[in-house]
Amino acid sequence: MIRLKGPDLLALGFMTFALFLGAGNIIFPPSAGLAAGQAIWLAAIGFLLTGVGLPLLTVVALARVGGGMDRLTAPLGRAAGTLLAVAVYLAIGPLFATPRTAVVSFEMGVAPFTGNSAIPLLVYTVLFFSATLFLVLNPGQLVNRVGKFITPVLLAALLVLGGAALFAPAGEIGNTAESYRSAPLLKGFLEGYLTMDTLGALVFGIVIATAIRDRGVSEPALVTRYSVIAGAIAAAGLSLVYLALFYLGATSQGIAGEAQNGVQILTTYVQHTFGTTGSLLLAIVITLACLTTAVGLTTACGEFFSSLLPVGYRSVVAVFTLFSLLVSNQGLTQLISVSVPVLVGLYPLAIMLVALSLLDRLWVSPSRVFVPVMAVTLIFGIADGLSAAGFTGLVPGFFTRLPLAEQSMGWLVPVLITLVLASSLDRLLGTRRLAS
C-alpha cells in the first residue's frame, strides 16, 4: 500500500491552493473589509466559512464518493443531477467566473493607464480571450509551464502585499457601512459566495482525487485522508490571504473610500504604497494568473459540455470564449451585481448537496432525503435570489417574513425542517422495509 510523504503532501496542497486562487479570491476580501470597517473580524469569519470552509468540505465530500459531481448528485436522479451540474458549470464558466478574469485583469493592469472606458476594455478583452482560446485549443505544455511560473510569483506578490497591509497600512480601521451594521457575520458569509470556490470545488475536487491516485494511492480511505490534508493546506493559505486583504480594505477608507469594487481598492493601495512600478508588476502577475484561470475554466466547461451534447470540444470552447468576451464588456461592477442574485439562489443548493453527501451514512435511502431537501432548497433559494435581484414583487409575502430572509438566508429554516422530516420518514420506511 503506497503512502505519500511530507513533500508530496505539501506539493499536493500547493496544487490545490493554486486551483482555487483566482480573481475572486483577490478582489472581494478588500471590498468586504472596506465596508465592514470596525466589524472586520466578524465579517471575516463569515467570509471564511463560505470562502474556505465550504470548498474544503466539498473536496472531502467528492473524495469520499470517489468521483466527480455526477456521483455526488446520483441520489437526485440523472436528470436533476445533470441540470444542477449545468448550472454550476455555466456559473463558473461563461456567465460569471470566466468573464470576471478578463475584467479584473483589465481594471488592475490596464485601466490605471488608459482609463476605465469602453474602448480600452473591448480591445483588451479581445486580446485576452484570443490568447485564452489559443491556449485552450493548443495547450501542449504551455499552460503547465505558465502555471509553474505564475504560482510562486503570485504567492510572492501576495506575501509582499499582505505584509505591506499588516505593517504599512494606509490608515486606521474605518467606519462600518450600513450593510454590515446589523449582521456582519451573515453579510460576510454571503460575500464569500462571490469567490465561487464552493462551485469551483464541485468541478476541481475530482482533479485532486485523481492527482492522488496518479501517485499510486489506491486505498479509498487514504485518498480521502490525503484530500483532506491537501484541502487543509490550501485552506490555511487562502485564510491568510483573505485576512490580510480584509485588513488592507478596512484600513484603506482614507485613500479608497469611493471605490466601487476590490480591484479599485487594491490598485489605489498599491499605487499609494509602492508607486507606479509596483502597480505595473502586480498588474502583470494578476493578468497572467487570470489568464491561466480562464484557460482552466474554459477547458473544464468544454470537456463537460462536449461530453453532454453532440457538439465537439473545439466548437464548445469557441462559443463559450466568444460569449465570455461579450459578458466581460459589461464591466466588473455590473458583472458582480448581476452575479449576486444567481449565486444567492445557487449556493444553497451546493451547500445542502455537500452537507447531505457528508452525512450519507445516516440515510437508509439517500434519494428519500436528497430529493425533498434539494427541492425545497431550490424553491426557497430562487425566492432569495429574486429578492436579492430586487424583484420582491414576484416573491410571495410568506417568503419575505421567514427568519433571516432580509439577509438572503430565508431558505435555511424551511430546509432544516424538511431535512428533519425527510430523515425521520427515511428511518421509518427503512425500518418497516427491513422488518418485512
PDB file of N, CA and C in Angstrom, residues 111-172:
ATOM      1  N   ALA A 111      -6.562  49.666 -16.911  1.00  0.00           N
ATOM      2  CA  ALA A 111      -7.379  50.833 -16.592  1.00  0.00           C
ATOM      3  C   ALA A 111      -6.614  51.960 -15.893  1.00  0.00           C
ATOM      4  N   PRO A 112      -5.659  51.652 -14.986  1.00  0.00           N
ATOM      5  CA  PRO A 112      -4.918  52.761 -14.362  1.00  0.00           C
ATOM      6  C   PRO A 112      -4.149  53.618 -15.366  1.00  0.00           C
ATOM      7  N   PHE A 113      -3.861  53.063 -16.553  1.00  0.00           N
ATOM      8  CA  PHE A 113      -3.077  53.797 -17.552  1.00  0.00           C
ATOM      9  C   PHE A 113      -3.935  54.331 -18.701  1.00  0.00           C
ATOM     10  N   THR A 114      -5.068  53.636 -19.006  1.00  0.00           N
ATOM     11  CA  THR A 114      -5.899  54.037 -20.146  1.00  0.00           C
ATOM     12  C   THR A 114      -7.227  54.658 -19.735  1.00  0.00           C
ATOM     13  N   GLY A 115      -7.584  54.474 -18.472  1.00  0.00           N
ATOM     14  CA  GLY A 115      -8.911  54.880 -18.037  1.00  0.00           C
ATOM     15  C   GLY A 115      -9.888  53.729 -18.190  1.00  0.00           C
ATOM     16  N   ASN A 116     -10.910  53.732 -17.362  1.00  0.00           N
ATOM     17  CA  ASN A 116     -11.863  52.618 -17.339  1.00  0.00           C
ATOM     18  C   ASN A 116     -13.030  52.913 -18.281  1.00  0.00           C
ATOM     19  N   SER A 117     -12.736  52.970 -19.588  1.00  0.00           N
ATOM     20  CA  SER A 117     -13.768  53.267 -20.578  1.00  0.00           C
ATOM     21  C   SER A 117     -14.004  52.062 -21.478  1.00  0.00           C
ATOM     22  N   ALA A 118     -15.010  52.159 -22.341  1.00  0.00           N
ATOM     23  CA  ALA A 118     -15.473  51.004 -23.111  1.00  0.00           C
ATOM     24  C   ALA A 118     -14.454  50.539 -24.157  1.00  0.00           C
ATOM     25  N   ILE A 119     -13.828  51.454 -24.874  1.00  0.00           N
ATOM     26  CA  ILE A 119     -12.937  51.063 -25.974  1.00  0.00           C
ATOM     27  C   ILE A 119     -11.713  50.300 -25.473  1.00  0.00           C
ATOM     28  N   PRO A 120     -10.967  50.823 -24.480  1.00  0.00           N
ATOM     29  CA  PRO A 120      -9.831  50.037 -23.965  1.00  0.00           C
ATOM     30  C   PRO A 120     -10.248  48.672 -23.432  1.00  0.00           C
ATOM     31  N   LEU A 121     -11.418  48.598 -22.764  1.00  0.00           N
ATOM     32  CA  LEU A 121     -11.902  47.315 -22.249  1.00  0.00           C
ATOM     33  C   LEU A 121     -12.174  46.354 -23.398  1.00  0.00           C
ATOM     34  N   LEU A 122     -12.794  46.819 -24.468  1.00  0.00           N
ATOM     35  CA  LEU A 122     -13.091  45.966 -25.616  1.00  0.00           C
ATOM     36  C   LEU A 122     -11.804  45.446 -26.261  1.00  0.00           C
ATOM     37  N   VAL A 123     -10.847  46.339 -26.482  1.00  0.00           N
ATOM     38  CA  VAL A 123      -9.581  45.927 -27.106  1.00  0.00           C
ATOM     39  C   VAL A 123      -8.870  44.904 -26.235  1.00  0.00           C
ATOM     40  N   TYR A 124      -8.829  45.182 -24.939  1.00  0.00           N
ATOM     41  CA  TYR A 124      -8.131  44.268 -24.029  1.00  0.00           C
ATOM     42  C   TYR A 124      -8.803  42.896 -23.978  1.00  0.00           C
ATOM     43  N   THR A 125     -10.133  42.882 -23.841  1.00  0.00           N
ATOM     44  CA  THR A 125     -10.825  41.597 -23.717  1.00  0.00           C
ATOM     45  C   THR A 125     -10.724  40.774 -25.001  1.00  0.00           C
ATOM     46  N   VAL A 126     -10.688  41.444 -26.153  1.00  0.00           N
ATOM     47  CA  VAL A 126     -10.484  40.712 -27.413  1.00  0.00           C
ATOM     48  C   VAL A 126      -9.121  40.023 -27.403  1.00  0.00           C
ATOM     49  N   LEU A 127      -8.087  40.745 -26.974  1.00  0.00           N
ATOM     50  CA  LEU A 127      -6.749  40.157 -26.895  1.00  0.00           C
ATOM     51  C   LEU A 127      -6.700  39.052 -25.837  1.00  0.00           C
ATOM     52  N   PHE A 128      -7.326  39.305 -24.687  1.00  0.00           N
ATOM     53  CA  PHE A 128      -7.310  38.340 -23.583  1.00  0.00           C
ATOM     54  C   PHE A 128      -7.960  37.021 -23.997  1.00  0.00           C
ATOM     55  N   PHE A 129      -9.148  37.103 -24.584  1.00  0.00           N
ATOM     56  CA  PHE A 129      -9.857  35.873 -24.934  1.00  0.00           C
ATOM     57  C   PHE A 129      -9.315  35.226 -26.204  1.00  0.00           C
ATOM     58  N   SER A 130      -8.636  35.993 -27.039  1.00  0.00           N
ATOM     59  CA  SER A 130      -7.925  35.383 -28.166  1.00  0.00           C
ATOM     60  C   SER A 130      -6.794  34.497 -27.639  1.00  0.00           C
ATOM     61  N   ALA A 131      -6.050  35.011 -26.657  1.00  0.00           N
ATOM     62  CA  ALA A 131      -4.988  34.218 -26.030  1.00  0.00           C
ATOM     63  C   ALA A 131      -5.570  33.015 -25.307  1.00  0.00           C
ATOM     64  N   THR A 132      -6.707  33.217 -24.627  1.00  0.00           N
ATOM     65  CA  THR A 132      -7.367  32.105 -23.926  1.00  0.00           C
ATOM     66  C   THR A 132      -7.746  31.004 -24.901  1.00  0.00           C
ATOM     67  N   LEU A 133      -8.392  31.382 -26.010  1.00  0.00           N
ATOM     68  CA  LEU A 133      -8.826  30.391 -26.990  1.00  0.00           C
ATOM     69  C   LEU A 133      -7.632  29.666 -27.596  1.00  0.00           C
ATOM     70  N   PHE A 134      -6.559  30.384 -27.877  1.00  0.00           N
ATOM     71  CA  PHE A 134      -5.362  29.753 -28.430  1.00  0.00           C
ATOM     72  C   PHE A 134      -4.804  28.705 -27.478  1.00  0.00           C
ATOM     73  N   LEU A 135      -4.723  29.038 -26.193  1.00  0.00           N
ATOM     74  CA  LEU A 135      -4.178  28.102 -25.214  1.00  0.00           C
ATOM     75  C   LEU A 135      -5.112  26.915 -24.987  1.00  0.00           C
ATOM     76  N   VAL A 136      -6.410  27.174 -25.033  1.00  0.00           N
ATOM     77  CA  VAL A 136      -7.378  26.089 -24.833  1.00  0.00           C
ATOM     78  C   VAL A 136      -7.353  25.113 -25.999  1.00  0.00           C
ATOM     79  N   LEU A 137      -7.192  25.644 -27.214  1.00  0.00           N
ATOM     80  CA  LEU A 137      -7.177  24.789 -28.402  1.00  0.00           C
ATOM     81  C   LEU A 137      -5.817  24.151 -28.651  1.00  0.00           C
ATOM     82  N   ASN A 138      -4.752  24.770 -28.166  1.00  0.00           N
ATOM     83  CA  ASN A 138      -3.399  24.259 -28.373  1.00  0.00           C
ATOM     84  C   ASN A 138      -2.629  24.256 -27.054  1.00  0.00           C
ATOM     85  N   PRO A 139      -3.074  23.466 -26.086  1.00  0.00           N
ATOM     86  CA  PRO A 139      -2.490  23.554 -24.748  1.00  0.00           C
ATOM     87  C   PRO A 139      -1.042  23.094 -24.674  1.00  0.00           C
ATOM     88  N   GLY A 140      -0.729  21.915 -25.223  1.00  0.00           N
ATOM     89  CA  GLY A 140       0.623  21.370 -25.126  1.00  0.00           C
ATOM     90  C   GLY A 140       1.109  21.392 -23.690  1.00  0.00           C
ATOM     91  N   GLN A 141       2.326  21.873 -23.473  1.00  0.00           N
ATOM     92  CA  GLN A 141       2.889  22.023 -22.136  1.00  0.00           C
ATOM     93  C   GLN A 141       2.906  23.485 -21.694  1.00  0.00           C
ATOM     94  N   LEU A 142       2.352  24.378 -22.538  1.00  0.00           N
ATOM     95  CA  LEU A 142       2.473  25.796 -22.250  1.00  0.00           C
ATOM     96  C   LEU A 142       1.749  26.189 -20.968  1.00  0.00           C
ATOM     97  N   VAL A 143       0.520  25.688 -20.795  1.00  0.00           N
ATOM     98  CA  VAL A 143      -0.247  26.062 -19.615  1.00  0.00           C
ATOM     99  C   VAL A 143       0.441  25.590 -18.346  1.00  0.00           C
ATOM    100  N   ASN A 144       0.970  24.343 -18.378  1.00  0.00           N
ATOM    101  CA  ASN A 144       1.670  23.834 -17.206  1.00  0.00           C
ATOM    102  C   ASN A 144       2.886  24.682 -16.874  1.00  0.00           C
ATOM    103  N   ARG A 145       3.623  25.075 -17.917  1.00  0.00           N
ATOM    104  CA  ARG A 145       4.814  25.878 -17.669  1.00  0.00           C
ATOM    105  C   ARG A 145       4.455  27.250 -17.111  1.00  0.00           C
ATOM    106  N   VAL A 146       3.417  27.843 -17.699  1.00  0.00           N
ATOM    107  CA  VAL A 146       2.986  29.143 -17.196  1.00  0.00           C
ATOM    108  C   VAL A 146       2.513  29.022 -15.754  1.00  0.00           C
ATOM    109  N   GLY A 147       1.755  27.938 -15.473  1.00  0.00           N
ATOM    110  CA  GLY A 147       1.266  27.734 -14.122  1.00  0.00           C
ATOM    111  C   GLY A 147       2.385  27.568 -13.113  1.00  0.00           C
ATOM    112  N   LYS A 148       3.420  26.814 -13.490  1.00  0.00           N
ATOM    113  CA  LYS A 148       4.538  26.612 -12.577  1.00  0.00           C
ATOM    114  C   LYS A 148       5.302  27.906 -12.335  1.00  0.00           C
ATOM    115  N   PHE A 149       5.280  28.781 -13.314  1.00  0.00           N
ATOM    116  CA  PHE A 149       5.969  30.059 -13.152  1.00  0.00           C
ATOM    117  C   PHE A 149       5.107  31.056 -12.381  1.00  0.00           C
ATOM    118  N   ILE A 150       3.818  31.070 -12.720  1.00  0.00           N
ATOM    119  CA  ILE A 150       2.942  32.091 -12.152  1.00  0.00           C
ATOM    120  C   ILE A 150       2.649  31.845 -10.680  1.00  0.00           C
ATOM    121  N   THR A 151       2.402  30.594 -10.285  1.00  0.00           N
ATOM    122  CA  THR A 151       2.005  30.326  -8.909  1.00  0.00           C
ATOM    123  C   THR A 151       3.007  30.851  -7.889  1.00  0.00           C
ATOM    124  N   PRO A 152       4.301  30.518  -7.988  1.00  0.00           N
ATOM    125  CA  PRO A 152       5.235  31.078  -6.996  1.00  0.00           C
ATOM    126  C   PRO A 152       5.368  32.591  -7.081  1.00  0.00           C
ATOM    127  N   VAL A 153       5.296  33.152  -8.296  1.00  0.00           N
ATOM    128  CA  VAL A 153       5.391  34.606  -8.429  1.00  0.00           C
ATOM    129  C   VAL A 153       4.174  35.279  -7.792  1.00  0.00           C
ATOM    130  N   LEU A 154       2.993  34.707  -8.031  1.00  0.00           N
ATOM    131  CA  LEU A 154       1.783  35.257  -7.440  1.00  0.00           C
ATOM    132  C   LEU A 154       1.818  35.140  -5.924  1.00  0.00           C
ATOM    133  N   LEU A 155       2.297  34.004  -5.418  1.00  0.00           N
ATOM    134  CA  LEU A 155       2.428  33.830  -3.970  1.00  0.00           C
ATOM    135  C   LEU A 155       3.364  34.876  -3.384  1.00  0.00           C
ATOM    136  N   ALA A 156       4.481  35.118  -4.070  1.00  0.00           N
ATOM    137  CA  ALA A 156       5.440  36.118  -3.591  1.00  0.00           C
ATOM    138  C   ALA A 156       4.799  37.506  -3.587  1.00  0.00           C
ATOM    139  N   ALA A 157       4.040  37.818  -4.654  1.00  0.00           N
ATOM    140  CA  ALA A 157       3.376  39.125  -4.728  1.00  0.00           C
ATOM    141  C   ALA A 157       2.352  39.280  -3.612  1.00  0.00           C
ATOM    142  N   LEU A 158       1.588  38.208  -3.353  1.00  0.00           N
ATOM    143  CA  LEU A 158       0.600  38.264  -2.283  1.00  0.00           C
ATOM    144  C   LEU A 158       1.260  38.362  -0.915  1.00  0.00           C
ATOM    145  N   LEU A 159       2.410  37.716  -0.760  1.00  0.00           N
ATOM    146  CA  LEU A 159       3.143  37.800   0.500  1.00  0.00           C
ATOM    147  C   LEU A 159       3.608  39.235   0.755  1.00  0.00           C
ATOM    148  N   VAL A 160       4.133  39.860  -0.292  1.00  0.00           N
ATOM    149  CA  VAL A 160       4.565  41.259  -0.167  1.00  0.00           C
ATOM    150  C   VAL A 160       3.361  42.162   0.107  1.00  0.00           C
ATOM    151  N   LEU A 161       2.262  41.929  -0.618  1.00  0.00           N
ATOM    152  CA  LEU A 161       1.071  42.746  -0.448  1.00  0.00           C
ATOM    153  C   LEU A 161       0.479  42.572   0.948  1.00  0.00           C
ATOM    154  N   GLY A 162       0.397  41.304   1.405  1.00  0.00           N
ATOM    155  CA  GLY A 162      -0.134  41.043   2.736  1.00  0.00           C
ATOM    156  C   GLY A 162       0.743  41.631   3.828  1.00  0.00           C
ATOM    157  N   GLY A 163       2.071  41.500   3.666  1.00  0.00           N
ATOM    158  CA  GLY A 163       2.991  42.087   4.638  1.00  0.00           C
ATOM    159  C   GLY A 163       2.867  43.591   4.699  1.00  0.00           C
ATOM    160  N   ALA A 164       2.729  44.223   3.528  1.00  0.00           N
ATOM    161  CA  ALA A 164       2.566  45.677   3.490  1.00  0.00           C
ATOM    162  C   ALA A 164       1.261  46.099   4.160  1.00  0.00           C
ATOM    163  N   ALA A 165       0.195  45.325   3.919  1.00  0.00           N
ATOM    164  CA  ALA A 165      -1.099  45.656   4.517  1.00  0.00           C
ATOM    165  C   ALA A 165      -1.032  45.611   6.039  1.00  0.00           C
ATOM    166  N   LEU A 166      -0.267  44.641   6.583  1.00  0.00           N
ATOM    167  CA  LEU A 166      -0.177  44.487   8.036  1.00  0.00           C
ATOM    168  C   LEU A 166       0.782  45.495   8.670  1.00  0.00           C
ATOM    169  N   PHE A 167       1.916  45.728   8.017  1.00  0.00           N
ATOM    170  CA  PHE A 167       2.961  46.550   8.626  1.00  0.00           C
ATOM    171  C   PHE A 167       3.024  47.972   8.077  1.00  0.00           C
ATOM    172  N   ALA A 168       2.349  48.228   6.952  1.00  0.00           N
ATOM    173  CA  ALA A 168       2.319  49.588   6.402  1.00  0.00           C
ATOM    174  C   ALA A 168       0.913  49.909   5.921  1.00  0.00           C
ATOM    175  N   PRO A 169      -0.081  49.852   6.826  1.00  0.00           N
ATOM    176  CA  PRO A 169      -1.460  50.136   6.414  1.00  0.00           C
ATOM    177  C   PRO A 169      -1.606  51.582   5.964  1.00  0.00           C
ATOM    178  N   ALA A 170      -2.605  51.803   5.113  1.00  0.00           N
ATOM    179  CA  ALA A 170      -2.834  53.148   4.593  1.00  0.00           C
ATOM    180  C   ALA A 170      -3.453  54.063   5.635  1.00  0.00           C
ATOM    181  N   GLY A 171      -3.988  53.498   6.701  1.00  0.00           N
ATOM    182  CA  GLY A 171      -4.617  54.303   7.749  1.00  0.00           C
ATOM    183  C   GLY A 171      -5.176  53.419   8.843  1.00  0.00           C
ATOM    184  N   GLU A 172      -6.056  53.994   9.653  1.00  0.00           N
ATOM    185  CA  GLU A 172      -6.715  53.235  10.708  1.00  0.00           C
ATOM    186  C   GLU A 172      -7.920  52.476  10.138  1.00  0.00           C
TER     187      GLU A 172
END
